[in-house]
CSV table of C-alpha atoms and ligand atoms in Angstrom, one decimal:
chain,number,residue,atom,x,y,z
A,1,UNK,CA,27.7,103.3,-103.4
A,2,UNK,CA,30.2,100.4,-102.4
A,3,UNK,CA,28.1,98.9,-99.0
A,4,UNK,CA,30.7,96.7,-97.1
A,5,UNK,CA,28.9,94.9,-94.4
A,6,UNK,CA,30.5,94.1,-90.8
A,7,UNK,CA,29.1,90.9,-91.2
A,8,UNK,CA,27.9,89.8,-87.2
A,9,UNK,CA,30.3,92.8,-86.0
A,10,UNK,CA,34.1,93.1,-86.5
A,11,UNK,CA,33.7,89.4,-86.2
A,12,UNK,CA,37.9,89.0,-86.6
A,13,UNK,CA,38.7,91.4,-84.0
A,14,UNK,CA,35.9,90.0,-81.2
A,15,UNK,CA,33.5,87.8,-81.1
A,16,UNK,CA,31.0,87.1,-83.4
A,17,UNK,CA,27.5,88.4,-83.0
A,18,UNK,CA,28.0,90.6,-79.4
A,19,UNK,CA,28.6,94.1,-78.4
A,20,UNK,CA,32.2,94.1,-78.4
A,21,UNK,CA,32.2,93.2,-82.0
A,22,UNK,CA,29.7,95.8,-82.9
A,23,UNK,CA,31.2,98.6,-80.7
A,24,UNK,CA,34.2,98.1,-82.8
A,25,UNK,CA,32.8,99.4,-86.1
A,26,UNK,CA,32.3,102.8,-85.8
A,27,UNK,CA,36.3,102.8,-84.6
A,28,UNK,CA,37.0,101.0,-88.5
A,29,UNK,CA,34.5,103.2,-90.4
A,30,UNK,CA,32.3,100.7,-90.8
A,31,UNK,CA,28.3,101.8,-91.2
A,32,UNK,CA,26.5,99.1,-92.0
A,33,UNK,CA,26.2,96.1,-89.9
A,34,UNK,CA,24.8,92.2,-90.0
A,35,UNK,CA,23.4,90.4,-87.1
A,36,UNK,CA,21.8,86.9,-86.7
A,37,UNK,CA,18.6,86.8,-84.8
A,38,UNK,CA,16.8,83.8,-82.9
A,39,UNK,CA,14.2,83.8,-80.0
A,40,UNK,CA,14.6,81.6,-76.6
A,41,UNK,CA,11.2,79.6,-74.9
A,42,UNK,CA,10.0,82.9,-73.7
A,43,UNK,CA,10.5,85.2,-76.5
A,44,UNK,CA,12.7,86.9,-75.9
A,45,UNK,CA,15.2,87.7,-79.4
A,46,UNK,CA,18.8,87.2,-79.1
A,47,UNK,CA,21.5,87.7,-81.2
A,48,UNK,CA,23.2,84.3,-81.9
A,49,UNK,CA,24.4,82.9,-85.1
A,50,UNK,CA,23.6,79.1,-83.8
A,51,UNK,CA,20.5,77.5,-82.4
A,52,UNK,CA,23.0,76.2,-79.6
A,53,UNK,CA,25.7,77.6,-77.1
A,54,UNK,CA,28.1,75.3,-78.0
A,55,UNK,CA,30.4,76.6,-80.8
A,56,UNK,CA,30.3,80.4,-79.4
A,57,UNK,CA,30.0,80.4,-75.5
A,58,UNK,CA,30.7,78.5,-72.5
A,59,UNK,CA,27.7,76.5,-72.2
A,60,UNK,CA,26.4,73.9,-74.1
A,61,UNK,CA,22.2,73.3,-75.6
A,62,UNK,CA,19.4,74.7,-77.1
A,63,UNK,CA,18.5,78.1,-77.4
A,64,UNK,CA,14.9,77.0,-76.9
A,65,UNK,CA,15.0,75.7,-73.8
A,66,UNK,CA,16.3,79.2,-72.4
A,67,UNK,CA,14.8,82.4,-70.8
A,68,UNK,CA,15.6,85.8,-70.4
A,69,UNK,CA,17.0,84.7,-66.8
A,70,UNK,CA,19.5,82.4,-68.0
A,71,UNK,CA,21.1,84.7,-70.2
A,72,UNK,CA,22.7,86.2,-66.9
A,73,UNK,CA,25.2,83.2,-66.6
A,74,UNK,CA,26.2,83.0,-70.3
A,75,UNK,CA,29.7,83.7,-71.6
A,76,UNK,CA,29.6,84.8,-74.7
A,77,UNK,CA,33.8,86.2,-75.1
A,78,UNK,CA,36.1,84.2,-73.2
A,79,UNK,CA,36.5,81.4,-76.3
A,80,UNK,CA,37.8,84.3,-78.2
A,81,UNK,CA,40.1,85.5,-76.0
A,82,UNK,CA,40.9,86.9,-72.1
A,83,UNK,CA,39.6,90.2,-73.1
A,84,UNK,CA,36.1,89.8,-73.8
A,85,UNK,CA,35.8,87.3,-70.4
A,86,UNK,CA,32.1,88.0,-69.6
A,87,UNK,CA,31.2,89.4,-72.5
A,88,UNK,CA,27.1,88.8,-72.7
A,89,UNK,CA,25.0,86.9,-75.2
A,90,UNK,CA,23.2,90.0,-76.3
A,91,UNK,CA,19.3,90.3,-76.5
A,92,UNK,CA,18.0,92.1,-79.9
A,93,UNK,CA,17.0,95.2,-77.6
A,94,UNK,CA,20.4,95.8,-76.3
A,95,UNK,CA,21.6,95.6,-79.6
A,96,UNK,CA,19.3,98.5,-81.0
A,97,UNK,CA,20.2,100.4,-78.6
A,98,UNK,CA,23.7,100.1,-79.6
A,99,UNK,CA,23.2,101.1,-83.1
A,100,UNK,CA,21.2,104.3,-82.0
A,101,UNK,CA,23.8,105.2,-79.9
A,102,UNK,CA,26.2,104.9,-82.9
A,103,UNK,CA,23.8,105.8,-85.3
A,104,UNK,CA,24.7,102.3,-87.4
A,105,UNK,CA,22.4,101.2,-90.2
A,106,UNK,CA,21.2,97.4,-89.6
A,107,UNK,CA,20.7,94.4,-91.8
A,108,UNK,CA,19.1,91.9,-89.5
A,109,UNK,CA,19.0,88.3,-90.6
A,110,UNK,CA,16.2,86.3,-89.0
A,111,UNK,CA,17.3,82.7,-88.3
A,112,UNK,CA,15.6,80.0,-90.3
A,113,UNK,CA,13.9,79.2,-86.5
A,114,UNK,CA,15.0,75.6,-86.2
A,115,UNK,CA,11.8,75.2,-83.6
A,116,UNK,CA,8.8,75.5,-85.8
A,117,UNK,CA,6.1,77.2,-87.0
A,118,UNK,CA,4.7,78.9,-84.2
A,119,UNK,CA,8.2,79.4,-83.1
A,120,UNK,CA,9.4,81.3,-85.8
A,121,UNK,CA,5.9,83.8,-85.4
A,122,UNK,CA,7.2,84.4,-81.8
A,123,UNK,CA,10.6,85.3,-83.4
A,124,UNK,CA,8.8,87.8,-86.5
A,125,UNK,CA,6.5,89.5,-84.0
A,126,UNK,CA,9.6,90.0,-81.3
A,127,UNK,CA,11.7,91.6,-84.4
A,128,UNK,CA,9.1,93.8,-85.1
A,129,UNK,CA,8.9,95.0,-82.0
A,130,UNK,CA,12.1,95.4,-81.6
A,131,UNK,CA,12.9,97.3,-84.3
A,132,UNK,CA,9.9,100.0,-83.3
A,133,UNK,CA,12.8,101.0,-81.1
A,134,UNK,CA,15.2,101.7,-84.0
A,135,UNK,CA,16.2,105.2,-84.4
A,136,UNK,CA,15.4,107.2,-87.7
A,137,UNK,CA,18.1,107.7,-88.5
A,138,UNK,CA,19.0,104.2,-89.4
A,139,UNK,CA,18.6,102.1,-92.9
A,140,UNK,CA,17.6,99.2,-92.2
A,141,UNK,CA,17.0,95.6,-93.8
A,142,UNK,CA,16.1,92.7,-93.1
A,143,UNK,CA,16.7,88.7,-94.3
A,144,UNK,CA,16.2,85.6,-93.8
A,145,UNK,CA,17.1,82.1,-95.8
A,146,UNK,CA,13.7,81.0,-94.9
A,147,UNK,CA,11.1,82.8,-97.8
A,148,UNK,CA,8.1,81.5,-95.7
A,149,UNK,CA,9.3,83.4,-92.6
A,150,UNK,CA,10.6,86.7,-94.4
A,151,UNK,CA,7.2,86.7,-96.6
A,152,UNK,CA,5.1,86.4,-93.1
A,153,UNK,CA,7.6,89.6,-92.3
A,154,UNK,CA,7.5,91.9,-95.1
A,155,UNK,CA,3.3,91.4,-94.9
A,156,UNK,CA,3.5,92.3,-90.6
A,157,UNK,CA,6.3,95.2,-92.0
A,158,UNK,CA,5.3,95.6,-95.2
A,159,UNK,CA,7.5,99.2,-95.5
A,160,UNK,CA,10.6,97.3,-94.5
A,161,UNK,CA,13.0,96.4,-97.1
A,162,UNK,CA,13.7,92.9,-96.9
A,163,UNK,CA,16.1,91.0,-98.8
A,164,UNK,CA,16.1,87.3,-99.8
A,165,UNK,CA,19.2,84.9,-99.0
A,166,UNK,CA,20.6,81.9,-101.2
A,167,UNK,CA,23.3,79.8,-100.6
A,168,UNK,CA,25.3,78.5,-103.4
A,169,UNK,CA,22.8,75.1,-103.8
A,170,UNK,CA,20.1,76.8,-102.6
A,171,UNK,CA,20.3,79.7,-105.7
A,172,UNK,CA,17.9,77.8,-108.7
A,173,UNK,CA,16.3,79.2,-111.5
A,174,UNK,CA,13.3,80.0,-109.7
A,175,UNK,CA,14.6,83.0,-107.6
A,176,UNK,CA,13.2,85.6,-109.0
A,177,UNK,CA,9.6,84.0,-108.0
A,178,UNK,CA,10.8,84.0,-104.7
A,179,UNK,CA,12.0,87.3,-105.0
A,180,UNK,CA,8.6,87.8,-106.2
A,181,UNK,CA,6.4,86.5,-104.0
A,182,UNK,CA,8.6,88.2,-100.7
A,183,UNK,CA,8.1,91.6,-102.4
A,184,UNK,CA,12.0,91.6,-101.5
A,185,UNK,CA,14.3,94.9,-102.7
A,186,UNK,CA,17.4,93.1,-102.9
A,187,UNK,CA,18.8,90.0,-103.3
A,188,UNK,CA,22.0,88.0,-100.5
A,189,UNK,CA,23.9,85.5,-102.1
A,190,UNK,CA,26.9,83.3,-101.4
A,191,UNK,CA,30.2,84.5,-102.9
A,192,UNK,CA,31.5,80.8,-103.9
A,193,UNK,CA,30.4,80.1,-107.9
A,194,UNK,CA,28.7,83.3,-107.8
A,195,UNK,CA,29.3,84.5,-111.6
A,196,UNK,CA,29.5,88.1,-113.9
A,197,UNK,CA,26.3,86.7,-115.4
A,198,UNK,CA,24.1,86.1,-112.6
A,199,UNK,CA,25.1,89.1,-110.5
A,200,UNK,CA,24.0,91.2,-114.1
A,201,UNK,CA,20.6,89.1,-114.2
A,202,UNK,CA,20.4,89.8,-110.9
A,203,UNK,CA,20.6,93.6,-111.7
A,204,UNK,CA,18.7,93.8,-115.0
A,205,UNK,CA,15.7,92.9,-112.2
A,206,UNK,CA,16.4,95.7,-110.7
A,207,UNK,CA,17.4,94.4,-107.3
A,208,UNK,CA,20.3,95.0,-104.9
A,209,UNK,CA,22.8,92.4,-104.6
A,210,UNK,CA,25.2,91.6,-101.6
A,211,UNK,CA,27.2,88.8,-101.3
A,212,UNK,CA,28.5,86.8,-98.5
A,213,UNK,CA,31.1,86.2,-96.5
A,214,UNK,CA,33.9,87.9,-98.9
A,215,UNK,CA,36.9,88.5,-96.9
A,216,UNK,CA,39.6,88.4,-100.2
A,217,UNK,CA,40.1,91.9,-101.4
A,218,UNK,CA,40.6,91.0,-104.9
A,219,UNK,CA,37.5,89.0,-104.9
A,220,UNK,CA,35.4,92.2,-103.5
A,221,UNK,CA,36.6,94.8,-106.1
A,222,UNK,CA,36.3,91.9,-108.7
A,223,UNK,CA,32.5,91.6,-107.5
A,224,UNK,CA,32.0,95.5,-107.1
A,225,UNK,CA,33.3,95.7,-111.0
A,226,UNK,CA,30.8,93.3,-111.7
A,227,UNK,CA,27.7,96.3,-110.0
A,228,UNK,CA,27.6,94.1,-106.9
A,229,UNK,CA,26.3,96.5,-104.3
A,230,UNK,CA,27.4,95.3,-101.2
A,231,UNK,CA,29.8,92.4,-99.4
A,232,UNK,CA,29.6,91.1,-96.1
A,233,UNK,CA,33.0,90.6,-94.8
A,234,UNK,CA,34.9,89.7,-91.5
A,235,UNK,CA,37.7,91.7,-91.8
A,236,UNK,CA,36.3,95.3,-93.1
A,237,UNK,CA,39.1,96.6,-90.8
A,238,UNK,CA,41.9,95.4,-93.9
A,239,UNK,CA,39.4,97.0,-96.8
A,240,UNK,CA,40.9,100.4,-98.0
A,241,UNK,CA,40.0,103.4,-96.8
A,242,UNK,CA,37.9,104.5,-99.5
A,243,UNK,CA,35.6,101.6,-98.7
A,244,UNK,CA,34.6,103.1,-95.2
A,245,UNK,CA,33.7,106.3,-93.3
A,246,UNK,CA,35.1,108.4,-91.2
B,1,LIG,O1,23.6,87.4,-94.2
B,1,LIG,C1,24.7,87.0,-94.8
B,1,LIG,C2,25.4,85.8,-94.1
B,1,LIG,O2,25.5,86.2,-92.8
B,1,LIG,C3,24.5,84.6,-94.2
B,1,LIG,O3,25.2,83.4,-93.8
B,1,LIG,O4,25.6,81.7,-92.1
B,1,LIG,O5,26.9,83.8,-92.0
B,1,LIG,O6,24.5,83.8,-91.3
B,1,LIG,P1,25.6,83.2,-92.2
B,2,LIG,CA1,24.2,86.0,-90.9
């Protein structure tokens, strides 16, 4: 099975990481979907790509010096276009509650918590709770770039399949160890210099493998050739039809 992932929504359609862009897949046929997690001051988890507001909203600053309260005075849409003024900075309960309504499976990618430690428990423990809300019909999976963080997870959620991410520097000989030691079931990997032979290796140890952000269509039937399992992609709304549901 060919998993393409809306990677942070229909992220080309609407912007990136809200509910616009995840109320758009069930319209493309798009199952699966990717979100970025991070938690504010109070703990409250919100889904936001960046540690700031500055690239995707109309405020500027840290996500850690906010509260629930402040969220009410966020725009999260308008810098993509006059259609999604207003659009919220969604917390990580109204987004479940989106993908049970539209029965969407979930990989959630806890943020490599920029704040610390004792930050990053706050953002494990409000995941977990979070996701006790998640329908059953839902797969689900989660990652993180961060193996100290998604080990600490996969030990508080130890049935939950978890999957380790590399970037293209970050991907050394020792992955399989870190595999390893996060008990992960699959494996998230850049798409630039990713070759045939590692995403074989990759497989002969028996673990998934998706790769990220692949938004050329040759490249993503070049990698599914290869046995990759899933791509994350922007633009799942150009992929044939054969790629999607319904
Ligand atoms: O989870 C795959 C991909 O989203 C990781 O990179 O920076 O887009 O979160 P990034
Ligand atoms: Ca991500």
């Amino acid at each position: 099975m060919k998993t393409l992932f809306a990677h942070r929504g229909m992220s080309a359609l609407a912007p990136e990481n809200t509910l616009a862009a995840f109320n758009l897949c069930p319209e493309y046929g798009l199952s699966w979907v990717e979100v970025d997690v991070d938690v504010l001051a109070d703990g409250t988890v919100v889904v936001s790509h960046d540690d700031t507001l500055d690239r995707c909203t109309n405020r500027t600053g840290s996500l850690y010096d906010l509260t629930f309260e402040d969220l009410q005075d966020i725009d999260a849409g308008s810098w993509f276009g006059d259609d999604f003024i207003g659009e919220p900075l969604p917390t990580f309960t109204q987004f479940i509650e989106l993908v049970n309504k539209h029965k969407l499976n979930i990989n959630v990618e806890i943020k490599s918590c920029t704040a610390g430690w004792e930050h990053t428990e706050k953002l494990i423990d409000g995941v977990i709770n979070g996701l006790k809300k998640l329908n059953r019909y839902s797969d689900l999976l989660v990652s993180c770039f961060n193996p100290l963080a998604l080990a600490e997870f996969k030990r508080r959620s130890p049935n939950t399949a978890v999957a380790c991410l590399f970037e293209k520097e970050t991907l050394q000989q020792d992955w399989l160890s870190i595999l390893q030691a996060c008990h992960a079931e699959a494996i998230h990997v850049e798409n630039d210099g990713l070759t045939k032979e590692m995403v074989h290796e990759m497989k002969h140890h028996g673990y998934a493998v998706n790769v990220y952000t692949v938004n050329d269509l040759a490249r993503a039937n070049q990698l599914f050739n290869w046995g990759v399992d899933g791509v994350f992609t922007d633009v799942g709304h150009l992929f044939p039809s054969r790629y999607r549901h319904g």
